[in-house]
Amino acid sequence: MEVYVEATAKKAFACSVEWPGWCRSGKDEGAALEQLMSYQDRYAEVARRAGVGFDPGAPHVVERLAGNATTTFGAPGVVPALDEGAPVAADAITLLEASWALLNELAADAPAELRKGPRGGGRDRDKVVQHVVSAEAAYARKIGVKHREPSITDAAAVAALRSDIVAALRAPAEPTAWPPRYFLRRTAWHVLDHAWEIQDRSS
């Protein structure tokens, strides 16, 4: 499985190239790769929902990036060269849609007040989900999709935003601030990171 690593002196992310959203962090490259593989079964559920065969194999680092302040803060923040000009696969879009579906299901089953602790801090369920939608509205502008941030209580507005995102990924315009494949990868990571946070903090 091809993986790229984005790292600073304090934080590293290991991200699968083929499987958008499967991206985990650690204090260094080795720890990030270990965390990535520890989430294999959890990501397999996303692939299952998407109807995509999942047999990733062992990780092989194909690109290393110098991270930035965003990386150290706790989010991927650098566009890898391998995403520049790369086409967006139909399966990748399906995996993003499956990530949204997983988040929606886990949020629907979670208590409104999540367990407090270091995993995600003190935000409760609705604030976590609103944060995800808010980020999507901001990220979408990077590929030319302009929506006001929808409230999570307005299901139609959230659906419209995501529908326009999918349409833009299927027929990307040029140029865009973010390469479409990177946008998809970054968005899927954010959705799944918080979906798994909700799942972890519901118990």
Short mmCIF file of C-alpha atoms in Angstrom, two decimals:
data_model
loop_
_atom_site.label_atom_id
_atom_site.label_comp_id
_atom_site.label_asym_id
_atom_site.label_seq_id
_atom_site.Cartn_x
_atom_site.Cartn_y
_atom_site.Cartn_z
CA MET A 1 0.00 0.00 0.00
CA GLU A 2 1.43 3.38 -1.02
CA VAL A 3 1.63 5.88 1.84
CA TYR A 4 2.94 9.39 2.14
CA VAL A 5 4.29 10.91 5.35
CA GLU A 6 4.02 14.55 6.42
CA ALA A 7 6.15 15.40 9.42
CA THR A 8 7.52 18.09 11.71
CA ALA A 9 9.83 17.71 14.68
CA LYS A 10 6.81 17.08 16.93
CA LYS A 11 4.16 15.41 14.79
CA ALA A 12 3.84 13.13 11.78
CA PHE A 13 0.95 11.94 9.65
CA ALA A 14 0.93 8.76 7.59
CA CYS A 15 -1.73 8.80 4.87
CA SER A 16 -2.77 6.08 2.46
CA VAL A 17 -2.64 7.21 -1.16
CA GLU A 18 -5.36 4.88 -2.44
CA TRP A 19 -7.70 4.99 0.55
CA PRO A 20 -8.84 8.59 1.23
CA GLY A 21 -9.45 9.33 4.88
CA TRP A 22 -7.20 6.55 6.16
CA CYS A 23 -4.61 8.86 7.70
CA ARG A 24 -3.33 8.76 11.28
CA SER A 25 -0.76 10.64 13.32
CA GLY A 26 2.02 9.93 15.78
CA LYS A 27 5.00 11.65 17.31
CA ASP A 28 7.20 10.55 14.40
CA GLU A 29 7.02 8.59 11.15
CA GLY A 30 7.24 5.18 12.81
CA ALA A 31 4.51 5.97 15.32
CA ALA A 32 2.28 7.42 12.61
CA LEU A 33 2.65 4.30 10.46
CA GLU A 34 1.88 2.13 13.47
CA GLN A 35 -1.26 4.14 14.20
CA LEU A 36 -2.29 3.98 10.56
CA MET A 37 -2.20 0.20 10.53
CA SER A 38 -3.97 -0.01 13.90
CA TYR A 39 -6.98 1.60 12.20
CA GLN A 40 -7.09 -0.90 9.33
CA ASP A 41 -10.16 -2.72 10.64
CA ARG A 42 -11.99 0.54 11.27
CA TYR A 43 -11.28 1.74 7.75
CA ALA A 44 -12.36 -1.64 6.38
CA GLU A 45 -15.87 -0.76 7.57
CA VAL A 46 -15.79 2.38 5.40
CA ALA A 47 -14.69 0.32 2.38
CA ARG A 48 -17.40 -2.24 3.09
CA ARG A 49 -20.07 0.47 3.13
CA ALA A 50 -18.69 1.81 -0.14
CA GLY A 51 -18.73 -1.63 -1.74
CA VAL A 52 -15.03 -1.38 -2.49
CA GLY A 53 -12.75 -4.39 -2.07
CA PHE A 54 -10.21 -3.75 0.67
CA ASP A 55 -6.89 -5.61 0.83
CA PRO A 56 -4.30 -2.89 1.42
CA GLY A 57 -1.16 -4.86 2.23
CA ALA A 58 1.87 -3.50 4.08
CA PRO A 59 2.59 0.25 3.93
CA HIS A 60 5.30 1.55 1.60
CA VAL A 61 6.29 5.22 1.89
CA VAL A 62 6.39 6.84 -1.56
CA GLU A 63 6.66 10.51 -0.56
CA ARG A 64 7.88 12.42 2.47
CA LEU A 65 6.82 16.02 3.11
CA ALA A 66 8.05 18.68 5.49
CA GLY A 67 5.04 19.56 7.63
CA ASN A 68 4.02 22.99 8.86
CA ALA A 69 2.27 24.58 11.84
CA THR A 70 -0.99 22.86 10.88
CA THR A 71 0.77 19.50 11.00
CA THR A 72 2.14 20.21 14.48
CA PHE A 73 -1.29 21.43 15.61
CA GLY A 74 -2.80 18.08 14.64
CA ALA A 75 -4.08 18.10 11.05
CA PRO A 76 -2.55 17.32 7.67
CA GLY A 77 -1.61 20.63 6.09
CA VAL A 78 0.62 20.08 3.06
CA VAL A 79 -0.40 19.01 -0.46
CA PRO A 80 1.70 16.05 -1.61
CA ALA A 81 3.19 16.20 -5.10
CA LEU A 82 1.45 12.92 -5.91
CA ASP A 83 -1.93 14.69 -5.78
CA GLU A 84 -0.96 17.45 -8.22
CA GLY A 85 -2.87 16.84 -11.43
CA ALA A 86 -3.97 13.37 -10.33
CA PRO A 87 -7.43 12.22 -11.43
CA VAL A 88 -10.15 11.57 -8.86
CA ALA A 89 -11.18 7.92 -8.92
CA ALA A 90 -14.87 7.06 -8.77
CA ASP A 91 -14.16 4.65 -5.89
CA ALA A 92 -12.54 7.50 -3.95
CA ILE A 93 -15.71 9.58 -4.20
CA THR A 94 -17.74 6.58 -3.06
CA LEU A 95 -15.44 6.23 -0.06
CA LEU A 96 -16.01 9.87 0.86
CA GLU A 97 -19.77 9.32 0.65
CA ALA A 98 -19.41 6.23 2.85
CA SER A 99 -17.45 8.33 5.35
CA TRP A 100 -20.31 10.82 5.53
CA ALA A 101 -22.77 7.97 6.02
CA LEU A 102 -20.68 6.51 8.84
CA LEU A 103 -20.46 9.88 10.59
CA ASN A 104 -24.23 10.36 10.32
CA GLU A 105 -24.94 6.90 11.72
CA LEU A 106 -22.50 7.17 14.61
CA ALA A 107 -23.79 10.64 15.51
CA ALA A 108 -27.40 9.42 15.43
CA ASP A 109 -26.54 6.60 17.84
CA ALA A 110 -24.34 8.71 20.15
CA PRO A 111 -25.50 10.48 23.30
CA ALA A 112 -25.76 14.26 23.04
CA GLU A 113 -23.14 14.63 25.78
CA LEU A 114 -19.93 12.79 24.96
CA ARG A 115 -17.44 11.46 27.47
CA LYS A 116 -14.87 14.13 28.27
CA GLY A 117 -11.18 13.51 27.98
CA PRO A 118 -8.13 13.99 25.77
CA ARG A 119 -9.72 12.33 22.69
CA GLY A 120 -11.35 15.35 21.12
CA GLY A 121 -11.44 17.57 24.20
CA GLY A 122 -14.74 18.76 25.54
CA ARG A 123 -17.02 19.24 22.50
CA ASP A 124 -20.28 17.34 22.60
CA ARG A 125 -21.88 15.47 19.71
CA ASP A 126 -23.72 18.27 17.91
CA LYS A 127 -20.77 20.65 18.16
CA VAL A 128 -18.45 18.00 16.71
CA VAL A 129 -20.78 17.38 13.77
CA GLN A 130 -21.29 21.12 13.19
CA HIS A 131 -17.52 21.56 13.20
CA VAL A 132 -17.20 18.93 10.46
CA VAL A 133 -19.86 20.61 8.30
CA SER A 134 -18.33 24.04 8.90
CA ALA A 135 -14.94 22.78 7.76
CA GLU A 136 -16.48 21.23 4.65
CA ALA A 137 -18.06 24.53 3.66
CA ALA A 138 -14.65 26.21 4.03
CA TYR A 139 -12.74 23.45 2.24
CA ALA A 140 -15.29 23.40 -0.60
CA ARG A 141 -14.22 26.88 -1.66
CA LYS A 142 -10.83 25.39 -2.46
CA ILE A 143 -12.48 23.54 -5.37
CA GLY A 144 -14.89 26.30 -6.38
CA VAL A 145 -17.98 25.22 -4.42
CA LYS A 146 -19.42 28.18 -2.53
CA HIS A 147 -22.09 27.58 0.10
CA ARG A 148 -22.83 29.31 3.34
CA GLU A 149 -22.06 27.12 6.31
CA PRO A 150 -25.24 25.07 6.79
CA SER A 151 -26.62 24.23 10.20
CA ILE A 152 -26.71 20.52 10.95
CA THR A 153 -30.41 21.02 11.75
CA ASP A 154 -30.95 21.84 8.05
CA ALA A 155 -30.49 18.43 6.45
CA ALA A 156 -31.39 19.74 2.98
CA ALA A 157 -28.67 22.40 3.11
CA VAL A 158 -26.04 19.90 4.27
CA ALA A 159 -27.11 17.51 1.51
CA ALA A 160 -26.92 20.30 -1.09
CA LEU A 161 -23.38 21.22 -0.02
CA ARG A 162 -22.23 17.62 -0.22
CA SER A 163 -24.00 17.04 -3.54
CA ASP A 164 -22.21 20.02 -5.06
CA ILE A 165 -18.90 18.79 -3.64
CA VAL A 166 -19.41 15.40 -5.31
CA ALA A 167 -20.38 17.08 -8.60
CA ALA A 168 -17.23 19.21 -8.49
CA LEU A 169 -15.08 16.14 -7.82
CA ARG A 170 -16.63 14.27 -10.73
CA ALA A 171 -16.06 17.16 -13.12
CA PRO A 172 -13.32 19.30 -11.57
CA ALA A 173 -12.69 22.80 -12.86
CA GLU A 174 -9.19 24.13 -13.36
CA PRO A 175 -7.43 25.69 -11.68
CA THR A 176 -8.42 25.07 -8.08
CA ALA A 177 -6.70 26.15 -4.88
CA TRP A 178 -6.43 22.53 -3.81
CA PRO A 179 -6.00 19.63 -6.24
CA PRO A 180 -9.35 17.81 -6.22
CA ARG A 181 -7.78 14.53 -5.10
CA TYR A 182 -6.14 16.29 -2.17
CA PHE A 183 -9.42 18.00 -1.27
CA LEU A 184 -11.13 14.60 -1.20
CA ARG A 185 -8.36 13.06 0.89
CA ARG A 186 -8.30 15.95 3.39
CA THR A 187 -12.09 16.07 3.69
CA ALA A 188 -12.45 12.31 4.16
CA TRP A 189 -9.75 12.38 6.86
CA HIS A 190 -11.59 15.12 8.76
CA VAL A 191 -14.93 13.33 8.53
CA LEU A 192 -13.52 10.00 9.71
CA ASP A 193 -11.32 11.50 12.41
CA HIS A 194 -14.39 13.02 14.04
CA ALA A 195 -16.63 10.03 13.32
CA TRP A 196 -14.18 7.83 15.20
CA GLU A 197 -13.90 10.47 17.93
CA ILE A 198 -17.67 10.32 18.44
CA GLN A 199 -17.53 6.55 18.50
CA ASP A 200 -14.68 6.49 21.03
CA ARG A 201 -16.27 9.09 23.29
CA SER A 202 -19.73 7.51 23.27
CA SER A 203 -18.63 4.61 25.47
#
